[in-house]
PDB file of C-alpha atoms in Angstrom:
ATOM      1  CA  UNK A  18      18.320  25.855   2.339  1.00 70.00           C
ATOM      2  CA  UNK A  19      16.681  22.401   3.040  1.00 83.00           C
ATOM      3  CA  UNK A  20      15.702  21.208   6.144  1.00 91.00           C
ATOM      4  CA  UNK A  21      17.822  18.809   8.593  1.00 94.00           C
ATOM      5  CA  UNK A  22      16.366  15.404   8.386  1.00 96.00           C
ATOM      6  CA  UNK A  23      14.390  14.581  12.117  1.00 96.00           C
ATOM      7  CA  UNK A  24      16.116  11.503  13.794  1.00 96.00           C
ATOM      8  CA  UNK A  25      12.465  10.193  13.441  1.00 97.00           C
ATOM      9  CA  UNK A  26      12.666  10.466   9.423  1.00 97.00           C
ATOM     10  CA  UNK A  27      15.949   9.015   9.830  1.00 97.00           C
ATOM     11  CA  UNK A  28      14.772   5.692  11.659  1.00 98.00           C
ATOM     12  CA  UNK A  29      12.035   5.420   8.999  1.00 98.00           C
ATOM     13  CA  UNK A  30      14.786   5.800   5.963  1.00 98.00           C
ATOM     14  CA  UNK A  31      17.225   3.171   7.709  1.00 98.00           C
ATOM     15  CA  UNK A  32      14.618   0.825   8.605  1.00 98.00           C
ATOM     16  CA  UNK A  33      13.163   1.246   5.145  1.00 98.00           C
ATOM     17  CA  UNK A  34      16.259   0.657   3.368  1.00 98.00           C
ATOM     18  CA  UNK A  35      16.253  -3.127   5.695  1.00 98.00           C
ATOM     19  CA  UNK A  36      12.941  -4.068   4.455  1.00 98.00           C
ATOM     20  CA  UNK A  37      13.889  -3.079   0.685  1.00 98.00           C
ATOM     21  CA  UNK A  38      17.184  -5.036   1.090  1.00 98.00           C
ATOM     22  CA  UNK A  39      14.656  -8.034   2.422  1.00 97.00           C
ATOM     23  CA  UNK A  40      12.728  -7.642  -0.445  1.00 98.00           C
ATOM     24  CA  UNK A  41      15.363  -7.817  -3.113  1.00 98.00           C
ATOM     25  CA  UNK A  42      16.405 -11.079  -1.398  1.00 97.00           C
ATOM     26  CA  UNK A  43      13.077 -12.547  -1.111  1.00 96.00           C
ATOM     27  CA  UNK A  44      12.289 -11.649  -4.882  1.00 97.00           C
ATOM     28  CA  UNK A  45      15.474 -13.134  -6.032  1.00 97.00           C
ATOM     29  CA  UNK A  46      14.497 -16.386  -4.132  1.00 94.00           C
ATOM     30  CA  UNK A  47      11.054 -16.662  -5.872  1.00 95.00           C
ATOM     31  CA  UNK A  48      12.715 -16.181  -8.923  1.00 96.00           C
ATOM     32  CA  UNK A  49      15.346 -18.593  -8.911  1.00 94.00           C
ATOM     33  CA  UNK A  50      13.080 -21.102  -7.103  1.00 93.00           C
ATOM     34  CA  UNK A  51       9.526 -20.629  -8.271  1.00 93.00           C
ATOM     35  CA  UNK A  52       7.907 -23.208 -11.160  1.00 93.00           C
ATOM     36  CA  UNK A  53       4.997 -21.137 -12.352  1.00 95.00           C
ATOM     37  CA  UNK A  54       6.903 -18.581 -15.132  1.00 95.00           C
ATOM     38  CA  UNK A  55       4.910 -15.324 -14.723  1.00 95.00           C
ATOM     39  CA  UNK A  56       6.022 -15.333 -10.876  1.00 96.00           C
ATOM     40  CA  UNK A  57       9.288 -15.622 -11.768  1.00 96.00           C
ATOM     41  CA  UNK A  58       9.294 -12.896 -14.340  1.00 96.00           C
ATOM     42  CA  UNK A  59       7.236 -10.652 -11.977  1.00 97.00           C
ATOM     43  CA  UNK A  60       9.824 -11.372  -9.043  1.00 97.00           C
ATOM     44  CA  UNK A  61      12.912 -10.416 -11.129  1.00 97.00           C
ATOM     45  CA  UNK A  62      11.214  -7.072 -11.947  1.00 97.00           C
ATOM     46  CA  UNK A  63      10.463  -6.263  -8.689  1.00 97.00           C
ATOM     47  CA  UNK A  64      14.037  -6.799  -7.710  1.00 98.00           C
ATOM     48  CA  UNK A  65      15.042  -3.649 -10.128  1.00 97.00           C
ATOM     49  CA  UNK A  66      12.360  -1.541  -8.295  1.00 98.00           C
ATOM     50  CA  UNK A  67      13.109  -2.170  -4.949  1.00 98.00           C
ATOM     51  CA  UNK A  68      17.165  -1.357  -6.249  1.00 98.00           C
ATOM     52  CA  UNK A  69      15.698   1.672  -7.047  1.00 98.00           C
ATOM     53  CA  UNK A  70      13.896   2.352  -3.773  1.00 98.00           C
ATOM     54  CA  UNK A  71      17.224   1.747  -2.417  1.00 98.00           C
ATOM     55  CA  UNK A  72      19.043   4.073  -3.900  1.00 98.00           C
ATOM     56  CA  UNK A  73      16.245   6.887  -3.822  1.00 98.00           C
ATOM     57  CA  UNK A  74      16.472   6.369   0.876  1.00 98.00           C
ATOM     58  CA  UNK A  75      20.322   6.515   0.393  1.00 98.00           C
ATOM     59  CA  UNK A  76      19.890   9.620  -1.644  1.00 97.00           C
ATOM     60  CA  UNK A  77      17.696  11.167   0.605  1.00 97.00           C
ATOM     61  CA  UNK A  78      20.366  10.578   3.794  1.00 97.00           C
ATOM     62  CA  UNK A  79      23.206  11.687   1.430  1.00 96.00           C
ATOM     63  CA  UNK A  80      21.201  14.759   0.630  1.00 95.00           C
ATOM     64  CA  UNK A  81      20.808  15.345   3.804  1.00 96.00           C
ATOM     65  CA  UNK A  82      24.353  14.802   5.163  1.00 95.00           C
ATOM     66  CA  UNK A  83      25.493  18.550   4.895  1.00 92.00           C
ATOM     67  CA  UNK A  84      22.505  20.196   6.832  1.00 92.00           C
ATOM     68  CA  UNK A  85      22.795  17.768  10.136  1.00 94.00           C
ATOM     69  CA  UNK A  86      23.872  19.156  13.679  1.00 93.00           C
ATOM     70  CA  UNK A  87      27.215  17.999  14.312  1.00 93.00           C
ATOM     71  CA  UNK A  88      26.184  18.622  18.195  1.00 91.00           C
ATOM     72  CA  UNK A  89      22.946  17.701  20.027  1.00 88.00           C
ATOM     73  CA  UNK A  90      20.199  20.168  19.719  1.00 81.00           C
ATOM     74  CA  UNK A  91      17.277  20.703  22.718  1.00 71.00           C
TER      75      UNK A  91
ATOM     76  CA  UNK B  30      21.747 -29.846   4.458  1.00 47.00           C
ATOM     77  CA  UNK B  31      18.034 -31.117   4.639  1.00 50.00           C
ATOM     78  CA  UNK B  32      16.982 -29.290   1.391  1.00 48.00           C
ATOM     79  CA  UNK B  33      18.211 -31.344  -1.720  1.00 51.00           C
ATOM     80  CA  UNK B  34      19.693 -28.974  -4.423  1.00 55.00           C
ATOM     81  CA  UNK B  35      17.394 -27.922  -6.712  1.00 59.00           C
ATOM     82  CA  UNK B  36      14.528 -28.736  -5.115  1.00 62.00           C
ATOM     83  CA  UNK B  37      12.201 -25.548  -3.423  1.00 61.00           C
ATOM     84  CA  UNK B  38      11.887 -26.213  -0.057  1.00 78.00           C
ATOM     85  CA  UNK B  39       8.491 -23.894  -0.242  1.00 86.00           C
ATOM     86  CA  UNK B  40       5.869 -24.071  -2.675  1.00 91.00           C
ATOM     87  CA  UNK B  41       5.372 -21.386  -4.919  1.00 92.00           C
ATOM     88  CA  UNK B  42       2.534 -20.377  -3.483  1.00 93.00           C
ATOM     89  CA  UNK B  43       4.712 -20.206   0.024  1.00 93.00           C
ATOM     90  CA  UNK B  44       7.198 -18.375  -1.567  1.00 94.00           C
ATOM     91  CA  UNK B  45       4.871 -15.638  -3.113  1.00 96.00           C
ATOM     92  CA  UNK B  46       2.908 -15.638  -0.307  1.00 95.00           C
ATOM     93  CA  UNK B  47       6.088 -14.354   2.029  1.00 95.00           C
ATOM     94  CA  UNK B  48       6.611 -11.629  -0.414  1.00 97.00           C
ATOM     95  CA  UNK B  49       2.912 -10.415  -0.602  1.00 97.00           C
ATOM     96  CA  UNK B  50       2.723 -10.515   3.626  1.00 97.00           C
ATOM     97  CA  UNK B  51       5.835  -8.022   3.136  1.00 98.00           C
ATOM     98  CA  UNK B  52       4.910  -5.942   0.972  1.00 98.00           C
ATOM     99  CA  UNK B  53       1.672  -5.367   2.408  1.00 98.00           C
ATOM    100  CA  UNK B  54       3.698  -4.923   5.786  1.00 98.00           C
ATOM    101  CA  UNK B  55       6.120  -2.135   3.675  1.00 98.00           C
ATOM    102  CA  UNK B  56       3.082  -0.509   2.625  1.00 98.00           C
ATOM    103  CA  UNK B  57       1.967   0.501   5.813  1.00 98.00           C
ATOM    104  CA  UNK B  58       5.572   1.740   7.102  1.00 98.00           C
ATOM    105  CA  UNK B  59       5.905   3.869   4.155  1.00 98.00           C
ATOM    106  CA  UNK B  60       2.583   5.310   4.658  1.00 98.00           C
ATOM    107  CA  UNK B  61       3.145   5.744   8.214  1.00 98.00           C
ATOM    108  CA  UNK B  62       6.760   7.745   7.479  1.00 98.00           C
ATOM    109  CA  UNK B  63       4.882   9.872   5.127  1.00 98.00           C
ATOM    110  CA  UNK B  64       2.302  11.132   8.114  1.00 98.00           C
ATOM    111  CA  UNK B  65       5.103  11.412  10.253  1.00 97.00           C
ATOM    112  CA  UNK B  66       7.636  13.209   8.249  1.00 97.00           C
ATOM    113  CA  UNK B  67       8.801  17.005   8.468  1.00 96.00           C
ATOM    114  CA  UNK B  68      10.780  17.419   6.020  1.00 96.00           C
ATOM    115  CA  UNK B  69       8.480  17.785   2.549  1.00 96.00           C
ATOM    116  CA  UNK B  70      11.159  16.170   0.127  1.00 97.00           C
ATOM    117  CA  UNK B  71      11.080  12.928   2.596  1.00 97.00           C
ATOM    118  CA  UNK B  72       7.493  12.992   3.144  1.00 98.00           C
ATOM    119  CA  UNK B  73       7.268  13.003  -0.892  1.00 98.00           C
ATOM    120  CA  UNK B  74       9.945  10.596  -0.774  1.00 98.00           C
ATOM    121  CA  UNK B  75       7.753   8.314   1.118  1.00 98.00           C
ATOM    122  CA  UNK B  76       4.966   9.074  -0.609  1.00 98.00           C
ATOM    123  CA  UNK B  77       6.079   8.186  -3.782  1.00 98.00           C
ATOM    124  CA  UNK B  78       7.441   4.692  -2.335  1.00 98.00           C
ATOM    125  CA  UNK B  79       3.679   4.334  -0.832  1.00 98.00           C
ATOM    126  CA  UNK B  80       2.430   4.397  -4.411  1.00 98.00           C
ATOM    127  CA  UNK B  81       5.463   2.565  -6.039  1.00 98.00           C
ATOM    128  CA  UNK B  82       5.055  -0.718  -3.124  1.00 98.00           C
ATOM    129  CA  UNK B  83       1.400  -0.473  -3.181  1.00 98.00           C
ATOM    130  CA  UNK B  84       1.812  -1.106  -6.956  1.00 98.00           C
ATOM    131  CA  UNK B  85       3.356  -3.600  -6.949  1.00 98.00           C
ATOM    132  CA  UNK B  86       1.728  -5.464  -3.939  1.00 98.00           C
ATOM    133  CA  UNK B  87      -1.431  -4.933  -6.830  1.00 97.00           C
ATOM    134  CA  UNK B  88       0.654  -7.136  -9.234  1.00 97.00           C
ATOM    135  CA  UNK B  89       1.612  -9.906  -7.016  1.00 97.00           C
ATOM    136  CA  UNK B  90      -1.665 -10.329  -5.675  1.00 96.00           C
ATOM    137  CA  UNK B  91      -2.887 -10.539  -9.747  1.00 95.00           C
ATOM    138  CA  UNK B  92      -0.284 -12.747 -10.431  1.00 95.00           C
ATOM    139  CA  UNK B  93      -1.361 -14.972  -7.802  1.00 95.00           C
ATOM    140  CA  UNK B  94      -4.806 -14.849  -8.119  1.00 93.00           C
ATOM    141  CA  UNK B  95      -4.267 -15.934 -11.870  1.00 92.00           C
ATOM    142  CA  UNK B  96      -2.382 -18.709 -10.529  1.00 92.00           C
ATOM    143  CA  UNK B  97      -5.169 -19.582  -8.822  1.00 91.00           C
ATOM    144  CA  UNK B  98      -3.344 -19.420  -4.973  1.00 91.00           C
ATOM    145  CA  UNK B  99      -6.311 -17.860  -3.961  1.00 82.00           C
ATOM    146  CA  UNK B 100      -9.802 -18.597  -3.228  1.00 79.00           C
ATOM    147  CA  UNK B 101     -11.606 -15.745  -4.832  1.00 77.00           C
ATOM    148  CA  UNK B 102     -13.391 -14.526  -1.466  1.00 83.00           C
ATOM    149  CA  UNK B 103     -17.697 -14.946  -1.265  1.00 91.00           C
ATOM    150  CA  UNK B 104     -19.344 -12.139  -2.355  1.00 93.00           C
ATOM    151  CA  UNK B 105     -21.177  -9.777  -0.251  1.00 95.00           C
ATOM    152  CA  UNK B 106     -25.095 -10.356   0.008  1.00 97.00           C
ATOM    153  CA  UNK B 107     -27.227  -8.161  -1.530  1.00 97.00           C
ATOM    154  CA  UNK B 108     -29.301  -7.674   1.659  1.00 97.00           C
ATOM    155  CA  UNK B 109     -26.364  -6.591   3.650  1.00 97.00           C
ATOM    156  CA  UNK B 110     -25.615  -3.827   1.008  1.00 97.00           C
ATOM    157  CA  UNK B 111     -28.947  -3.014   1.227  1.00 98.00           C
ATOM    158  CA  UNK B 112     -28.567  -2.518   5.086  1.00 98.00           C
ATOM    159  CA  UNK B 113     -25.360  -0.977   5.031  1.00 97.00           C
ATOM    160  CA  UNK B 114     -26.252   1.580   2.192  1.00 97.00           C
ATOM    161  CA  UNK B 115     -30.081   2.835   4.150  1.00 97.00           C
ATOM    162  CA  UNK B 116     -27.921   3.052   7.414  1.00 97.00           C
ATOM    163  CA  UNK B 117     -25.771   5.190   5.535  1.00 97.00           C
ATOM    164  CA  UNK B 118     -27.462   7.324   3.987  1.00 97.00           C
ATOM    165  CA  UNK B 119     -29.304   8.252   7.465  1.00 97.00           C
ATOM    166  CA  UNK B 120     -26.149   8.697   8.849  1.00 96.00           C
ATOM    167  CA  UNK B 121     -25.203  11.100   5.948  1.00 94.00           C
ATOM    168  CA  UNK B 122     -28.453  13.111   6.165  1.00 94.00           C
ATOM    169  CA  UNK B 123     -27.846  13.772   9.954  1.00 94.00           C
ATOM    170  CA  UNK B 124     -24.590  15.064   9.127  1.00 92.00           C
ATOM    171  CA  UNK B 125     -25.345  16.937   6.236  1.00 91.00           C
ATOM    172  CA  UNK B 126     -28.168  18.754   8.484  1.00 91.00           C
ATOM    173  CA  UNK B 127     -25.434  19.238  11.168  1.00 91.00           C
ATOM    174  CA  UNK B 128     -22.871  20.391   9.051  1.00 90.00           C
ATOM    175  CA  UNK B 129     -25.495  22.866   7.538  1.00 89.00           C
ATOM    176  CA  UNK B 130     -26.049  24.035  10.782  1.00 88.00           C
ATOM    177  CA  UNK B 131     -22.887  24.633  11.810  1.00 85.00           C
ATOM    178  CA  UNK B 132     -20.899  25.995   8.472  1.00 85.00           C
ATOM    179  CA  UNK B 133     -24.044  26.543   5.614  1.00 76.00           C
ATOM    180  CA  UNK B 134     -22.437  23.108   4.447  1.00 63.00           C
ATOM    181  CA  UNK B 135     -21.700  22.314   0.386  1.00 69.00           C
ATOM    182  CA  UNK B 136     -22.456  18.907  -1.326  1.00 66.00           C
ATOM    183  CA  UNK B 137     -19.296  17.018  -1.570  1.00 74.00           C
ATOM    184  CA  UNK B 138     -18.388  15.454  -4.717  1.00 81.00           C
ATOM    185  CA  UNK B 139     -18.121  11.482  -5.045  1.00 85.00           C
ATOM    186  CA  UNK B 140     -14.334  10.072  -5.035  1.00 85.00           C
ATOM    187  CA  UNK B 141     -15.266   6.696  -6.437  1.00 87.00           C
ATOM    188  CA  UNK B 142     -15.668   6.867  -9.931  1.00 84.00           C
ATOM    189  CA  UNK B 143     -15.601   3.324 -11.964  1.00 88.00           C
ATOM    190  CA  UNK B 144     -14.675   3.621 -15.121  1.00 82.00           C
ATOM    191  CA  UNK B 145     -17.419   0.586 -16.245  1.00 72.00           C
ATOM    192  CA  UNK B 146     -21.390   1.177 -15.390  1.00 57.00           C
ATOM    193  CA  UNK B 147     -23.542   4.088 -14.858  1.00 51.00           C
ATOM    194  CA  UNK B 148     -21.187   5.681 -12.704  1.00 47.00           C
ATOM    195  CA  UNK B 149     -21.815   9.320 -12.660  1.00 48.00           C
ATOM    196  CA  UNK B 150     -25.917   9.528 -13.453  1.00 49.00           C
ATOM    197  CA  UNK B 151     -27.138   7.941  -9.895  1.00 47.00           C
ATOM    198  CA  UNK B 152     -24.722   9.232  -7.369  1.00 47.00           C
ATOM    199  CA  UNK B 153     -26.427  11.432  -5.422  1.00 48.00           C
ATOM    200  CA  UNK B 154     -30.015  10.008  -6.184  1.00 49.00           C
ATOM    201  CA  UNK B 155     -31.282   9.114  -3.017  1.00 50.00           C
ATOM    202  CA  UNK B 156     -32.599   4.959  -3.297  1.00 50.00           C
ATOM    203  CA  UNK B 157     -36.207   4.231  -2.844  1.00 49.00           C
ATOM    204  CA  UNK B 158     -36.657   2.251   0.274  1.00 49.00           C
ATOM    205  CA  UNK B 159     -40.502   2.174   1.203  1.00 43.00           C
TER     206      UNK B 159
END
């Protein structure tokens, strides 16, 4: 049986999943915009990894969806 | 509007620059969830995206480097090694004494380990200062 997810975790994995979704943006920018090549090769990597981080923070919620409260706990 | 198309309206460097800041910023949230985590898949979970950010903060900050956006930062002096590494090493034979005091202490084994040099022969050779 796994363990519910602390509200604390659960600020950390939304918050995280804001600054990936930044990222992704950011990285796309640099490489559409950037001149030097290996920057722009680098960024559009990085965009594919940060997908991935994502996906693993809404995977962890999701996973964690059937062992939450329903009601407040003291 | 003011930026004509096609045209950055930061520099490369700018642009890569705003990146690094945030991943470096990332990489101290995600190490920050991990201490504060209960559950152990979501601590691993931020572990692993410590590692995985930290990684790639590594390559940006090559990249740029090679692109020469940085000034490669001035060396310490040997003298101030020198300082740091006697103060040190007092500090570490107080400790040691302490600890042997208090728990019959062990010799603890060296976590930096470069894979170039004499790494292993000299570690625990104490330096000659007269």
């Amino acid at each position: 049986m796994i363990q519910p997810m602390t509200a604390k975790e659960l600020e950390y994995v939304a918050d995280s999943m804001s600054n990936e979704d930044l990222l992704m943006k950011q990285n796309a920018q640099v490489a559409a915009m950037a001149t030097n090549q290996a920057l722009r090769s680098l960024c559009s990597q990085m965009i594919q990894t940060h997908q991935q981080h994502y996906d693993s923070l809404l995977h962890a919620i999701s996973h964690h969806q059937q062992t939450a409260p329903t009601q407040p706990q003291q | 509007m003011y930026q004509q198309q096609n045209q950055p309206f930061l520099s490369d460097e700018d642009l890569a620059y705003t990146v690094l800041c945030d991943l470096k910023r990332v990489v101290r949230e995600y190490a920050t969830a991990a201490t504060e985590a209960s559950c152990p898949d979501i601590r691993e979970l931020f572990t692993k995206l410590t590692n995985s950010t930290l990684t790639m903060q590594g390559q940006l900050f090559q990249a740029m480097q090679q692109a020469n956006m940085y000034n490669t930062a001035s060396p310490a002096l040997r003298q101030e090694l020198d300082k740091q590494m006697k103060q040190y090493q007092q500090t570490k034979q107080k400790t040691q004494q302490f600890l042997q005091q208090k728990t019959g202490g062990q010799m603890s084994q060296s976590m930096y380990t470069p894979s170039v040099h004499q790494s292993q022969s000299n570690q625990f050779q104490q330096p000659n200062y007269q």
